[in-house]
Amino acid sequence: MVLRSCWKSRHKNNCGPAPRWIRSGLAALFWLCVTQLDFGCGAVRETKNVVQKDAEFDVTYNDTVTSENQTIYAFNHTISRNKTEGVRVSVDVLSQGLESPTLFVVRQKQAVLSFQVPLILRGLYQRKYPYNHVGRTLCQPPTRAASETQYFFVDVSTLSSTGTNYQLRVSRVESFTLQTDKKFSFTASPSQPQYFKYVFPDGVDTVIVKVNSDMTFPCSVMSVQDIQCPVYDLDNNVAFIGMYQTMTKKGAITVQRKDFPSNSFYVVVVVKTEDEACGGPLRFYPLRPDELIDAGNRTKVLDVIVTPAINSEVYVMGMLFCLGIFLSFYLLTLLVACVENKRSEAITDSATSTDNNYRYLERSLESVGRSRQESLSSVEEDDYDTLDDINSDKNIVRTKKFLYVSDLSRKDKRVLSKKYQIYFWNIATIAVFYALPVVQLVITYQTVVNVTGNQDICFYNFLCAHPLGALSAFNNILSNLGYVMLGLLFLLIVLKRDIVHNRALVRNELSALECGIPKHFGLFYAMGTALMMEGLLSACYHVCPNYTNFQFDTSFMYMIAGLCMLKLYQKRHPDINASAYTAYACLAAVIFFSVLGVVFGKGNTVFWIIFSVIHILSTLLLSTQLYYMGRWRLDSGVLRRMVYIVYTDCIRQCSGPMYIFTWNHIFPPLFNWSLAAYGLIERPNDFASYLLAIAICNLLLYFAFYIIMKLRSGERIQCLALVCILFTAVVWGFALYFFFQGLSTWQKTPAESREHNRDCIVLSFFDDHDIWHFLSSIAMFGSFLVLLTMDDDLDTVQRDKIFVF
């Protein structure tokens, strides 16, 4: 390319061969023409004058550019291998040139940075926001020499014929390299992003980068990127590489040395053009083609600090702490079992010495002994309730005003044992088919997070999220170990009791055959399995917690609550308890509504009306079923029977109700209807937690009723059960305190969720939610023990003297 004049610089009198660094500038200019970077070649060929100026740092250059001239500012600086200095280019266009913006091109040794002013940034619905003041930090090319002088050029050009006034200033960035544990404050805006370099010190393999601000808005993005050019530091490209997350007041990213081969990285902070991504308001503007919108003042003051994360010793201590807590329960259970065995042996020896023919019931056991020796395989579940005389008998028995356990434990024990064992096998089958796709899905989630770097996908407590391998928050996963270990321990305790009871049956002991609450362990096995699965699925949920997989964390909580209520009812109603198929079908319906509520329930009035109606009708039908002791059927004749009962009992007053009304028949329906009304009025955003609260409140209500009625009936609670009750109540109190700390929430945007993040509180490894996992698993285990032991005082009481309530 032939220019019409020589360089108007200090070399203007020398039209001969230009120095090498000027020839490099000409070559770069020619390259710009060939590549047509934002301007056509014709525009460059029409340039009248190309002026190059030697420029200096920290000097403000006021100049004018038109289509007739192009200005090149030449800078040079010395860089060293052991020191990194940031260089920042600030541009301010003083006159408007929307149709013909001014182009600034920064040419470096290994990178080219270009931007136009006004800088147009796009928001939602293609809204356009112009910025006349732009500040960009230059990428720093590496050097192998101990010291090297490098040149870079700032080219200014435009197609505007009227001319554009601008100011240019190039300065060094103070504190461009972040120091460990030293806070640095800075200011950023959408057109003036900031980034800084951090180098891992010796002996530090993991650090936490924390960015904070006292300002909620404007919304911003923090990113961690590898040391390479270009640096993606604009709202429209910051998500291209590295790890990033939106933030309002808090942001934190854990960075591991192994992910950055250069042992260093950039911390990039970008202010977004709009606040919608952070949950802020989105102002309405008329959408017209090419309309430019004034974004207003979107400057944000932030500070950044890089602190070392925990080392491998803390990981080991955290694991040992977790294992130690729950293994202590195994040791304590072993000690209690040894004490119980010694006491049982002493009681047995005493009873044998006083009465070798221990019998307090004058009843022949010959037929009973024969029935126990028969194989369970010869009995099918359909073998009961088939004879007309039995149906007639239970109709008579169940209509008594006062019922005893003997009245509702008339079915064959072998049949009931098989019936309740189905609970265990069904939940084991459900667990396998539920857990496998869950594990596969969360692995996919974690892979997506690691590949894309988008940390808005998962709602962690980023201030206490310790990675291990591909897992981003290993501490939240490890703390779920308690559910699995204590669930397994409960299964072992139940197995031991089951074996002892079966041995007593084989010996034809009357205390096992005719006394106490009938012992069926199938529901207990199902409860232990559900507790273990709760731990596994909660761990899966915490691999990447968000609203789409929250049901993983709650599904088996519904199971546990339902099974506990069924077990409480089964204690005094073994013959009429629900079958496993009916129970799991109802729990499946609950989980189905949970998923619908999470997806469609937020602010959906129609959904809440439908759910409230179903809730009210379900509690009404269940209360009716419980009141009539299973002798009520929902069929085509139900309305006729209802009218007949109202007519005879209320209008004609021929007879009173067969059953006595208690507060358990009245208060629970009213309580549930109140919950339904609350849900319909308030319509809470977290429907899954609302539904779980309904289940837990009903369980606690039934539990309290059972304890009160037990004491009113003259029964007592033995020492072991009383200790379990008091211990469990205290642990539940502390557990709920930590649960309501709320370190994150997927009901809000990821940026708003991070405002709740807090530092670790135990061993610098576990946070408040981990403590909730510890305490809630212990509390659930204690609750199961209460259910298992609370009626041990009745083991020597005849069943025809134990009240049904």
mmCIF file of C-alpha atoms in Angstrom, residues 40-372:
data_model
loop_
_atom_site.group_PDB
_atom_site.id
_atom_site.type_symbol
_atom_site.label_atom_id
_atom_site.label_comp_id
_atom_site.label_asym_id
_atom_site.label_seq_id
_atom_site.Cartn_x
_atom_site.Cartn_y
_atom_site.Cartn_z
ATOM 1 C CA GLY A 40 -13.674 -2.210 4.956
ATOM 2 C CA CYS A 41 -10.422 -2.047 3.037
ATOM 3 C CA GLY A 42 -11.829 0.815 1.108
ATOM 4 C CA ALA A 43 -11.999 2.884 4.269
ATOM 5 C CA VAL A 44 -8.335 2.330 4.949
ATOM 6 C CA ARG A 45 -7.306 3.089 1.366
ATOM 7 C CA GLU A 46 -9.229 6.358 1.594
ATOM 8 C CA THR A 47 -7.301 7.476 4.673
ATOM 9 C CA LYS A 48 -5.546 10.729 3.894
ATOM 10 C CA ASN A 49 -3.123 10.874 6.785
ATOM 11 C CA VAL A 50 -1.754 8.322 9.235
ATOM 12 C CA VAL A 51 -0.118 10.042 12.152
ATOM 13 C CA GLN A 52 1.998 8.162 14.649
ATOM 14 C CA LYS A 53 2.874 9.669 18.000
ATOM 15 C CA ASP A 54 5.224 8.551 20.706
ATOM 16 C CA ALA A 55 3.072 8.393 23.813
ATOM 17 C CA GLU A 56 3.722 8.102 27.515
ATOM 18 C CA PHE A 57 1.955 6.509 30.421
ATOM 19 C CA ASP A 58 -0.322 8.517 32.735
ATOM 20 C CA VAL A 59 -0.757 11.334 30.199
ATOM 21 C CA THR A 60 -4.205 12.296 28.937
ATOM 22 C CA TYR A 61 -4.284 12.872 25.158
ATOM 23 C CA ASN A 62 -7.077 15.078 23.794
ATOM 24 C CA ASP A 63 -7.443 14.734 20.069
ATOM 25 C CA THR A 64 -9.828 14.611 17.168
ATOM 26 C CA VAL A 65 -10.216 11.871 14.596
ATOM 27 C CA THR A 66 -12.015 11.980 11.248
ATOM 28 C CA SER A 67 -12.309 9.776 8.229
ATOM 29 C CA GLU A 68 -9.436 11.772 6.725
ATOM 30 C CA ASN A 69 -6.859 10.942 9.365
ATOM 31 C CA GLN A 70 -5.851 8.050 11.595
ATOM 32 C CA THR A 71 -3.739 8.396 14.723
ATOM 33 C CA ILE A 72 -1.395 5.785 16.126
ATOM 34 C CA TYR A 73 -0.050 6.123 19.658
ATOM 35 C CA ALA A 74 3.173 4.191 20.273
ATOM 36 C CA PHE A 75 3.940 3.048 23.814
ATOM 37 C CA ASN A 76 6.832 1.070 25.189
ATOM 38 C CA HIS A 77 7.468 -0.400 28.620
ATOM 39 C CA THR A 78 9.908 -2.744 30.242
ATOM 40 C CA ILE A 79 8.587 -5.996 31.655
ATOM 41 C CA SER A 80 10.407 -8.601 33.703
ATOM 42 C CA ARG A 81 9.860 -12.275 34.099
ATOM 43 C CA ASN A 82 9.376 -12.091 37.865
ATOM 44 C CA LYS A 83 7.068 -9.076 37.932
ATOM 45 C CA THR A 84 3.741 -8.463 36.292
ATOM 46 C CA GLU A 85 2.384 -4.983 35.713
ATOM 47 C CA GLY A 86 -1.075 -4.272 34.444
ATOM 48 C CA VAL A 87 -1.648 -1.728 31.713
ATOM 49 C CA ARG A 88 -5.015 -0.044 31.343
ATOM 50 C CA VAL A 89 -6.378 1.917 28.399
ATOM 51 C CA SER A 90 -9.132 4.447 29.186
ATOM 52 C CA VAL A 91 -11.054 6.184 26.422
ATOM 53 C CA ASP A 92 -13.700 8.879 26.655
ATOM 54 C CA VAL A 93 -15.499 10.120 23.524
ATOM 55 C CA LEU A 94 -16.607 13.699 24.007
ATOM 56 C CA SER A 95 -18.838 14.058 20.948
ATOM 57 C CA GLN A 96 -21.625 11.784 19.850
ATOM 58 C CA GLY A 97 -21.067 9.648 16.805
ATOM 59 C CA LEU A 98 -23.625 6.905 16.960
ATOM 60 C CA GLU A 99 -23.773 6.312 13.227
ATOM 61 C CA SER A 100 -20.000 6.341 12.820
ATOM 62 C CA PRO A 101 -18.381 5.179 16.080
ATOM 63 C CA THR A 102 -14.705 5.533 16.789
ATOM 64 C CA LEU A 103 -12.625 2.379 16.609
ATOM 65 C CA PHE A 104 -9.731 1.789 19.005
ATOM 66 C CA VAL A 105 -7.327 -1.043 18.190
ATOM 67 C CA VAL A 106 -4.573 -2.003 20.623
ATOM 68 C CA ARG A 107 -1.818 -4.033 18.995
ATOM 69 C CA GLN A 108 0.485 -5.971 21.282
ATOM 70 C CA LYS A 109 3.189 -8.561 20.806
ATOM 71 C CA GLN A 110 0.865 -11.566 20.944
ATOM 72 C CA ALA A 111 -2.611 -10.080 21.057
ATOM 73 C CA VAL A 112 -4.911 -7.530 19.473
ATOM 74 C CA LEU A 113 -7.686 -5.787 21.402
ATOM 75 C CA SER A 114 -10.297 -3.747 19.588
ATOM 76 C CA PHE A 115 -13.414 -1.922 20.725
ATOM 77 C CA GLN A 116 -15.623 0.829 19.446
ATOM 78 C CA VAL A 117 -16.841 3.903 21.280
ATOM 79 C CA PRO A 118 -19.711 4.351 21.941
ATOM 80 C CA LEU A 119 -19.545 0.752 23.128
ATOM 81 C CA ILE A 120 -22.878 -0.934 22.492
ATOM 82 C CA LEU A 121 -23.780 -3.702 24.985
ATOM 83 C CA ARG A 122 -26.934 -5.714 24.551
ATOM 84 C CA GLY A 123 -29.392 -6.849 27.196
ATOM 85 C CA LEU A 124 -32.566 -8.898 27.132
ATOM 86 C CA TYR A 125 -34.795 -8.636 24.091
ATOM 87 C CA GLN A 126 -31.861 -7.105 22.178
ATOM 88 C CA ARG A 127 -31.972 -3.865 24.130
ATOM 89 C CA LYS A 128 -28.959 -1.680 23.311
ATOM 90 C CA TYR A 129 -27.023 0.316 25.888
ATOM 91 C CA PRO A 130 -24.364 2.807 24.657
ATOM 92 C CA TYR A 131 -21.304 3.708 26.763
ATOM 93 C CA ASN A 132 -19.042 6.627 25.864
ATOM 94 C CA HIS A 133 -16.446 5.958 28.550
ATOM 95 C CA VAL A 134 -14.554 2.689 28.118
ATOM 96 C CA GLY A 135 -11.703 1.263 30.138
ATOM 97 C CA ARG A 136 -9.933 -1.991 29.273
ATOM 98 C CA THR A 137 -6.983 -3.779 30.853
ATOM 99 C CA LEU A 138 -4.456 -5.138 28.376
ATOM 100 C CA CYS A 139 -3.538 -8.782 28.321
ATOM 101 C CA GLN A 140 0.040 -9.347 29.446
ATOM 102 C CA PRO A 141 2.055 -11.540 27.076
ATOM 103 C CA PRO A 142 4.618 -13.740 28.858
ATOM 104 C CA THR A 143 8.333 -13.190 28.541
ATOM 105 C CA ARG A 144 11.194 -15.642 28.881
ATOM 106 C CA ALA A 145 13.895 -13.024 29.269
ATOM 107 C CA ALA A 146 14.793 -11.609 32.656
ATOM 108 C CA SER A 147 13.931 -8.154 31.326
ATOM 109 C CA GLU A 148 12.443 -7.091 27.997
ATOM 110 C CA THR A 149 11.174 -3.882 26.403
ATOM 111 C CA GLN A 150 7.881 -4.379 24.609
ATOM 112 C CA TYR A 151 5.991 -2.016 22.307
ATOM 113 C CA PHE A 152 2.264 -1.709 21.816
ATOM 114 C CA PHE A 153 0.217 0.658 19.660
ATOM 115 C CA VAL A 154 -3.201 2.253 20.036
ATOM 116 C CA ASP A 155 -4.788 2.971 16.657
ATOM 117 C CA VAL A 156 -7.680 5.449 16.527
ATOM 118 C CA SER A 157 -9.864 5.745 13.432
ATOM 119 C CA THR A 158 -13.419 6.510 12.364
ATOM 120 C CA LEU A 159 -15.593 6.873 9.271
ATOM 121 C CA SER A 160 -17.168 10.071 10.557
ATOM 122 C CA SER A 161 -16.455 13.002 8.260
ATOM 123 C CA THR A 162 -17.322 15.601 10.885
ATOM 124 C CA GLY A 163 -14.708 14.492 13.367
ATOM 125 C CA THR A 164 -14.904 13.040 16.845
ATOM 126 C CA ASN A 165 -13.259 14.463 19.937
ATOM 127 C CA TYR A 166 -11.829 11.914 22.347
ATOM 128 C CA GLN A 167 -9.533 11.530 25.340
ATOM 129 C CA LEU A 168 -7.025 8.703 25.628
ATOM 130 C CA ARG A 169 -5.071 7.735 28.704
ATOM 131 C CA VAL A 170 -2.848 4.713 29.262
ATOM 132 C CA SER A 171 -1.745 3.996 32.814
ATOM 133 C CA ARG A 172 -0.234 1.267 34.901
ATOM 134 C CA VAL A 173 -2.585 -0.669 37.199
ATOM 135 C CA GLU A 174 -1.586 -0.596 40.819
ATOM 136 C CA SER A 175 -1.890 -3.913 42.641
ATOM 137 C CA PHE A 176 -2.487 -5.789 39.422
ATOM 138 C CA THR A 177 -1.110 -8.914 41.094
ATOM 139 C CA LEU A 178 -3.267 -9.916 44.073
ATOM 140 C CA GLN A 179 -1.557 -10.824 47.313
ATOM 141 C CA THR A 180 -2.715 -13.641 49.552
ATOM 142 C CA ASP A 181 -4.982 -12.528 52.426
ATOM 143 C CA LYS A 182 -4.810 -8.873 51.331
ATOM 144 C CA LYS A 183 -8.044 -7.136 50.404
ATOM 145 C CA PHE A 184 -8.030 -4.873 47.358
ATOM 146 C CA SER A 185 -10.850 -2.448 46.496
ATOM 147 C CA PHE A 186 -11.705 -1.288 42.989
ATOM 148 C CA THR A 187 -14.485 0.111 40.848
ATOM 149 C CA ALA A 188 -16.075 -1.498 37.801
ATOM 150 C CA SER A 189 -18.874 -0.797 35.328
ATOM 151 C CA PRO A 190 -20.221 -2.545 32.214
ATOM 152 C CA SER A 191 -17.825 -0.629 29.957
ATOM 153 C CA GLN A 192 -14.956 -0.676 32.443
ATOM 154 C CA PRO A 193 -14.413 -4.263 33.585
ATOM 155 C CA GLN A 194 -11.508 -5.144 35.827
ATOM 156 C CA TYR A 195 -9.269 -8.150 36.144
ATOM 157 C CA PHE A 196 -6.279 -9.052 38.262
ATOM 158 C CA LYS A 197 -3.668 -11.741 38.367
ATOM 159 C CA TYR A 198 -3.015 -14.199 41.177
ATOM 160 C CA VAL A 199 -0.021 -16.518 41.441
ATOM 161 C CA PHE A 200 -0.170 -19.591 43.684
ATOM 162 C CA PRO A 201 2.465 -19.284 46.427
ATOM 163 C CA ASP A 202 4.586 -22.272 47.334
ATOM 164 C CA GLY A 203 2.803 -24.811 49.494
ATOM 165 C CA VAL A 204 -0.705 -23.618 48.581
ATOM 166 C CA ASP A 205 -2.699 -25.870 46.260
ATOM 167 C CA THR A 206 -6.203 -24.474 46.760
ATOM 168 C CA VAL A 207 -7.463 -20.941 47.336
ATOM 169 C CA ILE A 208 -10.837 -19.259 47.675
ATOM 170 C CA VAL A 209 -11.376 -16.074 45.666
ATOM 171 C CA LYS A 210 -13.910 -13.861 47.431
ATOM 172 C CA VAL A 211 -15.448 -10.774 45.859
ATOM 173 C CA ASN A 212 -17.686 -8.607 48.039
ATOM 174 C CA SER A 213 -19.620 -5.391 47.704
ATOM 175 C CA ASP A 214 -21.850 -3.275 49.904
ATOM 176 C CA MET A 215 -24.061 -2.640 46.879
ATOM 177 C CA THR A 216 -26.677 -5.201 45.887
ATOM 178 C CA PHE A 217 -27.062 -3.775 42.413
ATOM 179 C CA PRO A 218 -25.893 -3.407 39.708
ATOM 180 C CA CYS A 219 -25.592 -7.123 39.060
ATOM 181 C CA SER A 220 -22.093 -8.352 38.320
ATOM 182 C CA VAL A 221 -20.182 -11.457 37.271
ATOM 183 C CA MET A 222 -16.961 -12.786 38.742
ATOM 184 C CA SER A 223 -14.859 -15.129 36.644
ATOM 185 C CA VAL A 224 -11.654 -17.106 37.049
ATOM 186 C CA GLN A 225 -9.734 -17.569 33.784
ATOM 187 C CA ASP A 226 -6.426 -19.044 32.740
ATOM 188 C CA ILE A 227 -3.523 -16.757 31.870
ATOM 189 C CA GLN A 228 -4.028 -16.397 28.148
ATOM 190 C CA CYS A 229 -4.983 -13.815 25.561
ATOM 191 C CA PRO A 230 -7.539 -12.556 24.948
ATOM 192 C CA VAL A 231 -9.106 -12.069 28.369
ATOM 193 C CA TYR A 232 -12.899 -12.304 28.139
ATOM 194 C CA ASP A 233 -13.972 -9.321 30.214
ATOM 195 C CA LEU A 234 -17.236 -8.083 28.717
ATOM 196 C CA ASP A 235 -20.792 -9.004 29.600
ATOM 197 C CA ASN A 236 -21.309 -10.730 26.258
ATOM 198 C CA ASN A 237 -18.230 -12.980 26.435
ATOM 199 C CA VAL A 238 -17.236 -13.459 30.094
ATOM 200 C CA ALA A 239 -18.916 -16.881 30.114
ATOM 201 C CA PHE A 240 -16.849 -18.223 27.238
ATOM 202 C CA ILE A 241 -14.062 -19.793 29.317
ATOM 203 C CA GLY A 242 -13.113 -20.490 32.920
ATOM 204 C CA MET A 243 -15.401 -20.567 35.942
ATOM 205 C CA TYR A 244 -17.939 -17.811 36.530
ATOM 206 C CA GLN A 245 -20.902 -16.887 38.696
ATOM 207 C CA THR A 246 -23.294 -13.960 39.007
ATOM 208 C CA MET A 247 -23.229 -11.986 42.245
ATOM 209 C CA THR A 248 -24.899 -9.146 44.092
ATOM 210 C CA LYS A 249 -23.051 -8.662 47.388
ATOM 211 C CA LYS A 250 -21.093 -11.915 47.670
ATOM 212 C CA GLY A 251 -19.227 -14.194 45.332
ATOM 213 C CA ALA A 252 -16.720 -16.949 46.017
ATOM 214 C CA ILE A 253 -14.969 -19.476 43.801
ATOM 215 C CA THR A 254 -12.662 -22.217 45.027
ATOM 216 C CA VAL A 255 -9.667 -22.556 42.693
ATOM 217 C CA GLN A 256 -7.277 -25.507 42.609
ATOM 218 C CA ARG A 257 -3.704 -25.318 41.350
ATOM 219 C CA LYS A 258 -4.143 -28.505 39.306
ATOM 220 C CA ASP A 259 -6.651 -26.758 37.046
ATOM 221 C CA PHE A 260 -4.135 -24.055 36.012
ATOM 222 C CA PRO A 261 -0.841 -25.375 34.591
ATOM 223 C CA SER A 262 0.733 -21.913 34.746
ATOM 224 C CA ASN A 263 0.205 -21.833 38.536
ATOM 225 C CA SER A 264 -1.630 -18.553 38.126
ATOM 226 C CA PHE A 265 -4.983 -17.211 36.963
ATOM 227 C CA TYR A 266 -6.948 -14.043 36.291
ATOM 228 C CA VAL A 267 -9.797 -12.859 38.514
ATOM 229 C CA VAL A 268 -12.221 -11.023 36.211
ATOM 230 C CA VAL A 269 -15.095 -8.861 37.462
ATOM 231 C CA VAL A 270 -17.711 -7.639 34.988
ATOM 232 C CA VAL A 271 -20.763 -5.498 35.731
ATOM 233 C CA LYS A 272 -23.785 -6.597 33.738
ATOM 234 C CA THR A 273 -25.879 -4.246 31.652
ATOM 235 C CA GLU A 274 -29.098 -5.365 33.376
ATOM 236 C CA ASP A 275 -30.022 -6.755 36.800
ATOM 237 C CA GLU A 276 -32.509 -9.413 35.789
ATOM 238 C CA ALA A 277 -29.960 -12.239 36.146
ATOM 239 C CA CYS A 278 -29.500 -11.305 39.818
ATOM 240 C CA GLY A 279 -33.204 -11.049 40.575
ATOM 241 C CA GLY A 280 -33.370 -7.297 40.110
ATOM 242 C CA PRO A 281 -36.061 -5.310 38.326
ATOM 243 C CA LEU A 282 -36.100 -5.127 34.567
ATOM 244 C CA ARG A 283 -37.232 -1.690 33.478
ATOM 245 C CA PHE A 284 -39.673 -1.621 30.598
ATOM 246 C CA TYR A 285 -38.647 0.272 27.531
ATOM 247 C CA PRO A 286 -40.410 0.637 24.211
ATOM 248 C CA LEU A 287 -38.898 -1.855 21.844
ATOM 249 C CA ARG A 288 -38.096 0.000 18.673
ATOM 250 C CA PRO A 289 -35.555 -0.968 16.063
ATOM 251 C CA ASP A 290 -32.073 0.370 16.840
ATOM 252 C CA GLU A 291 -33.298 2.355 19.849
ATOM 253 C CA LEU A 292 -30.494 3.131 22.284
ATOM 254 C CA ILE A 293 -31.256 3.128 25.994
ATOM 255 C CA ASP A 294 -29.473 5.135 28.646
ATOM 256 C CA ALA A 295 -28.377 2.609 31.281
ATOM 257 C CA GLY A 296 -27.699 5.308 33.876
ATOM 258 C CA ASN A 297 -24.969 5.041 36.485
ATOM 259 C CA ARG A 298 -23.954 1.390 36.811
ATOM 260 C CA THR A 299 -20.679 1.838 38.636
ATOM 261 C CA LYS A 300 -20.071 -0.650 41.432
ATOM 262 C CA VAL A 301 -17.476 -0.615 44.206
ATOM 263 C CA LEU A 302 -16.121 -4.053 45.058
ATOM 264 C CA ASP A 303 -13.253 -5.658 46.902
ATOM 265 C CA VAL A 304 -11.437 -8.907 46.251
ATOM 266 C CA ILE A 305 -9.414 -11.102 48.563
ATOM 267 C CA VAL A 306 -7.760 -14.448 47.928
ATOM 268 C CA THR A 307 -7.338 -16.745 50.934
ATOM 269 C CA PRO A 308 -5.794 -20.208 51.150
ATOM 270 C CA ALA A 309 -8.311 -23.034 51.383
ATOM 271 C CA ILE A 310 -7.948 -26.047 53.629
ATOM 272 C CA ASN A 311 -5.192 -28.590 53.130
ATOM 273 C CA SER A 312 -5.311 -32.376 53.040
ATOM 274 C CA GLU A 313 -4.943 -32.630 56.829
ATOM 275 C CA VAL A 314 -8.257 -30.830 57.314
ATOM 276 C CA TYR A 315 -9.929 -33.245 54.889
ATOM 277 C CA VAL A 316 -8.638 -36.176 56.937
ATOM 278 C CA MET A 317 -9.744 -34.577 60.207
ATOM 279 C CA GLY A 318 -13.208 -33.944 58.775
ATOM 280 C CA MET A 319 -13.571 -37.552 57.683
ATOM 281 C CA LEU A 320 -12.344 -38.891 61.019
ATOM 282 C CA PHE A 321 -14.670 -36.530 62.879
ATOM 283 C CA CYS A 322 -17.646 -37.737 60.837
ATOM 284 C CA LEU A 323 -16.782 -41.414 61.274
ATOM 285 C CA GLY A 324 -16.025 -40.972 64.966
ATOM 286 C CA ILE A 325 -19.439 -39.477 65.744
ATOM 287 C CA PHE A 326 -21.418 -42.288 64.205
ATOM 288 C CA LEU A 327 -19.140 -45.160 65.190
ATOM 289 C CA SER A 328 -19.641 -44.021 68.778
ATOM 290 C CA PHE A 329 -23.322 -44.925 68.380
ATOM 291 C CA TYR A 330 -22.302 -48.430 67.361
ATOM 292 C CA LEU A 331 -20.141 -48.684 70.486
ATOM 293 C CA LEU A 332 -22.897 -47.304 72.718
ATOM 294 C CA THR A 333 -25.429 -49.721 71.214
ATOM 295 C CA LEU A 334 -23.068 -52.626 71.869
ATOM 296 C CA LEU A 335 -22.688 -51.611 75.520
ATOM 297 C CA VAL A 336 -26.453 -51.256 75.987
ATOM 298 C CA ALA A 337 -26.997 -54.653 74.346
ATOM 299 C CA CYS A 338 -24.506 -56.282 76.720
ATOM 300 C CA VAL A 339 -26.225 -54.731 79.741
ATOM 301 C CA GLU A 340 -29.652 -55.800 78.458
ATOM 302 C CA ASN A 341 -28.463 -59.372 77.870
ATOM 303 C CA LYS A 342 -27.057 -59.658 81.392
ATOM 304 C CA ARG A 343 -30.266 -58.293 82.879
ATOM 305 C CA SER A 344 -32.392 -60.640 80.755
ATOM 306 C CA GLU A 345 -30.305 -63.606 81.813
ATOM 307 C CA ALA A 346 -30.713 -62.656 85.456
ATOM 308 C CA ILE A 347 -34.477 -62.283 85.087
ATOM 309 C CA THR A 348 -34.729 -65.595 83.232
ATOM 310 C CA ASP A 349 -32.710 -67.431 85.872
ATOM 311 C CA SER A 350 -34.827 -65.928 88.624
ATOM 312 C CA ALA A 351 -38.062 -66.851 86.908
ATOM 313 C CA THR A 352 -36.858 -70.405 86.240
ATOM 314 C CA SER A 353 -35.830 -70.935 89.852
ATOM 315 C CA THR A 354 -39.188 -69.772 91.211
ATOM 316 C CA ASP A 355 -41.475 -71.397 88.718
ATOM 317 C CA ASN A 356 -40.186 -73.855 86.162
ATOM 318 C CA ASN A 357 -43.645 -74.043 84.633
ATOM 319 C CA TYR A 358 -44.130 -70.330 84.197
ATOM 320 C CA ARG A 359 -47.728 -69.746 83.164
ATOM 321 C CA TYR A 360 -50.069 -66.950 83.927
ATOM 322 C CA LEU A 361 -52.649 -67.914 81.289
ATOM 323 C CA GLU A 362 -54.527 -71.148 81.607
ATOM 324 C CA ARG A 363 -54.472 -72.009 77.984
ATOM 325 C CA SER A 364 -53.172 -74.973 76.091
ATOM 326 C CA LEU A 365 -50.232 -74.190 73.834
ATOM 327 C CA GLU A 366 -50.221 -77.393 71.921
ATOM 328 C CA SER A 367 -52.091 -76.027 68.920
ATOM 329 C CA VAL A 368 -50.141 -72.798 69.028
ATOM 330 C CA GLY A 369 -46.851 -74.652 69.052
ATOM 331 C CA ARG A 370 -47.863 -76.681 66.060
ATOM 332 C CA SER A 371 -48.846 -73.572 64.118
ATOM 333 C CA ARG A 372 -45.477 -71.964 64.780
#
